[in-house]
Structure formats: structure tokens, C-alpha cells
C-alpha positions as a Markdown table, in Angstrom:
| # | Residue | x | y | z |
|---|---|---|---|---|
| 1 | Met | -3.5 | -7.2 | 11.9 |
| 2 | Ser | -7.3 | -7.0 | 12.2 |
| 3 | Arg | -9.5 | -6.1 | 9.3 |
| 4 | Ser | -10.2 | -2.7 | 10.8 |
| 5 | Asp | -6.5 | -2.1 | 11.5 |
| 6 | Lys | -5.7 | -3.0 | 7.9 |
| 7 | Ala | -8.4 | -0.7 | 6.6 |
| 8 | Glu | -7.1 | 2.1 | 8.7 |
| 9 | Val | -3.5 | 1.6 | 7.6 |
| 10 | Asp | -4.6 | 1.4 | 3.9 |
| 11 | Ala | -6.6 | 4.6 | 4.2 |
| 12 | Lys | -3.6 | 6.4 | 5.7 |
| 13 | Leu | -1.2 | 5.3 | 3.0 |
| 14 | Ser | -0.1 | 8.4 | 1.2 |
| 15 | Glu | 1.1 | 8.2 | -2.4 |
| 16 | Pro | 4.7 | 8.6 | -1.3 |
| 17 | Ala | 4.2 | 5.8 | 1.3 |
| 18 | Val | 3.0 | 3.5 | -1.4 |
| 19 | Leu | 6.0 | 4.4 | -3.5 |
| 20 | Val | 8.3 | 3.5 | -0.6 |
| 21 | Leu | 6.6 | 0.1 | -0.1 |
| 22 | Ala | 6.9 | -0.6 | -3.8 |
| 23 | Ala | 10.6 | 0.4 | -3.8 |
| 24 | Leu | 11.2 | -2.1 | -0.9 |
| 25 | Asn | 9.2 | -4.9 | -2.5 |
| 26 | Gly | 12.2 | -6.3 | -4.4 |
| 27 | Glu | 14.9 | -6.0 | -1.8 |
| 28 | Ala | 16.0 | -4.3 | 1.4 |
| 29 | Lys | 17.4 | -0.8 | 0.9 |
| 30 | His | 18.6 | 2.2 | 2.9 |
| 31 | Gly | 17.0 | 5.6 | 2.7 |
| 32 | Tyr | 19.1 | 7.2 | 0.0 |
| 33 | Ala | 18.7 | 4.1 | -2.3 |
| 34 | Ile | 14.9 | 4.4 | -1.8 |
| 35 | Ile | 15.0 | 8.1 | -2.7 |
| 36 | Gly | 17.1 | 7.3 | -5.8 |
| 37 | Asp | 14.7 | 4.5 | -7.0 |
| 38 | Ile | 11.6 | 6.7 | -6.5 |
| 39 | Glu | 13.3 | 9.6 | -8.3 |
| 40 | Arg | 14.4 | 7.5 | -11.2 |
| 41 | Glu | 10.9 | 6.0 | -11.7 |
| 42 | Thr | 8.8 | 9.0 | -11.0 |
| 43 | Ala | 11.0 | 12.1 | -11.6 |
| 44 | Arg | 9.9 | 13.0 | -8.1 |
| 45 | Arg | 12.4 | 13.5 | -5.3 |
| 46 | Leu | 11.4 | 12.8 | -1.7 |
| 47 | Gly | 13.5 | 14.8 | 0.8 |
| 48 | Pro | 15.2 | 12.9 | 3.6 |
| 49 | Gly | 12.8 | 14.4 | 6.2 |
| 50 | Thr | 9.8 | 13.2 | 4.3 |
| 51 | Leu | 11.3 | 9.8 | 3.6 |
| 52 | Tyr | 12.3 | 9.1 | 7.2 |
| 53 | Gly | 8.9 | 10.3 | 8.5 |
| 54 | Ile | 7.3 | 7.8 | 6.1 |
| 55 | Leu | 9.7 | 5.0 | 7.1 |
| 56 | Ala | 8.8 | 5.6 | 10.8 |
| 57 | Arg | 5.1 | 5.4 | 10.1 |
| 58 | Leu | 5.4 | 2.3 | 8.0 |
| 59 | Glu | 7.6 | 0.6 | 10.6 |
| 60 | Ser | 5.1 | 1.6 | 13.4 |
| 61 | Ala | 2.3 | 0.0 | 11.3 |
| 62 | Gly | 4.4 | -3.2 | 10.9 |
| 63 | Leu | 4.7 | -2.8 | 7.1 |
| 64 | Ile | 8.5 | -2.5 | 7.1 |
| 65 | Glu | 11.3 | -3.4 | 9.5 |
| 66 | Pro | 14.8 | -2.1 | 9.9 |
| 67 | Leu | 17.8 | -4.5 | 9.5 |
| 68 | Glu | 21.2 | -4.3 | 11.1 |
| 69 | Met | 23.2 | -1.1 | 10.4 |
| 70 | Glu | 25.6 | -1.4 | 7.4 |
| 71 | Asp | 29.3 | -0.5 | 7.6 |
| 72 | Arg | 28.7 | 3.0 | 6.4 |
| 73 | Gly | 26.2 | 3.7 | 9.2 |
| 74 | Arg | 23.1 | 3.2 | 7.0 |
| 75 | Val | 20.1 | 1.2 | 8.1 |
| 76 | Pro | 18.5 | -0.8 | 5.4 |
| 77 | Tyr | 14.7 | -1.5 | 5.6 |
| 78 | Arg | 12.8 | -4.4 | 4.2 |
| 79 | Ile | 9.1 | -4.9 | 3.6 |
| 80 | Thr | 7.3 | -7.4 | 5.9 |
| 81 | Gly | 4.7 | -10.0 | 4.9 |
| 82 | Thr | 2.0 | -7.6 | 6.1 |
| 83 | Gly | 3.5 | -4.8 | 4.0 |
| 84 | Arg | 3.5 | -7.0 | 0.9 |
| 85 | Arg | -0.2 | -7.9 | 1.4 |
| 86 | Val | -1.1 | -4.2 | 2.0 |
| 87 | Leu | 0.9 | -3.2 | -1.1 |
| 88 | Ser | -0.7 | -5.9 | -3.2 |
| 89 | Glu | -4.2 | -4.9 | -2.1 |
| 90 | Lys | -3.4 | -1.2 | -2.7 |
| 91 | Met | -2.1 | -2.0 | -6.2 |
| 92 | Ala | -5.2 | -4.0 | -7.0 |
| 93 | Ser | -7.4 | -1.1 | -5.7 |
| 94 | Leu | -5.5 | 1.3 | -8.0 |
| 95 | Gln | -5.9 | -1.0 | -11.0 |
| 96 | Arg | -9.7 | -1.1 | -10.4 |
| 97 | Tyr | -9.8 | 2.6 | -10.0 |
| 98 | Gln | -7.9 | 3.0 | -13.3 |
| 99 | Ile | -10.4 | 0.7 | -15.1 |
| 100 | Thr | -13.3 | 2.7 | -13.8 |
| 101 | Leu | -11.7 | 6.0 | -14.9 |
| 102 | Arg | -11.1 | 4.6 | -18.4 |
| 103 | Ser | -14.7 | 3.4 | -18.6 |
| 104 | Leu | -16.1 | 6.7 | -17.5 |
| 105 | Ala | -13.9 | 8.7 | -19.8 |
| 106 | Ala | -14.9 | 6.5 | -22.8 |
| 107 | Arg | -18.5 | 7.5 | -22.5 |
């Protein structure tokens, strides 16, 4: 992925898309497991339509990939190396933003 492509992907990552990448960072999961993880951690529920739209965009950008369908007809997804790099950079950016906010609020 070129630098401009990465910047474009990063700029288009919505908050829910970042949450999906974070949910997949530890292990591959199917859609309803992703929804459950995000809901437990944030008290925010993504609807299936929202989630599968995000999964399609992340897959198209090369940030996640589908695995073989499980017995119950569910398709698990896993984060790619590029997805891990983008997530790591996004988390670092958010940490810098938080530090800046705290500094400004302390004045």
C-alpha cells in the first residue's frame, strides 16, 4: 500500500471501523462475535447491516480477510498485516490527540 493510499484509508476509517479492527486484532472472529465484543467494551451495539458494510470496506482496503466458512455457516474474519499497521498508527494518533486535549484543557 502506497503512502497516499494508506493516508486515504486512515482518513476514511470511521470510529466503528477502528473498533472492528481492534476487535479482530487478537483473533479471527465472525460477525456476531465482533458485535458482542464491541458491545461489551463500549456499550454500543453495531447492527448487522452496519457491521457487514464495515467488513466489506475493510476487506476491500486489504485491512481484513475472510477465512473459510465455519460449520454453522459463519465466515470469520482476521486482520491482515496491513490492518495491524493501520490500527497501530491510528491508536498512536489517538493517543497523541488525547495528550494534546489534556494539555489544552489544563491551561
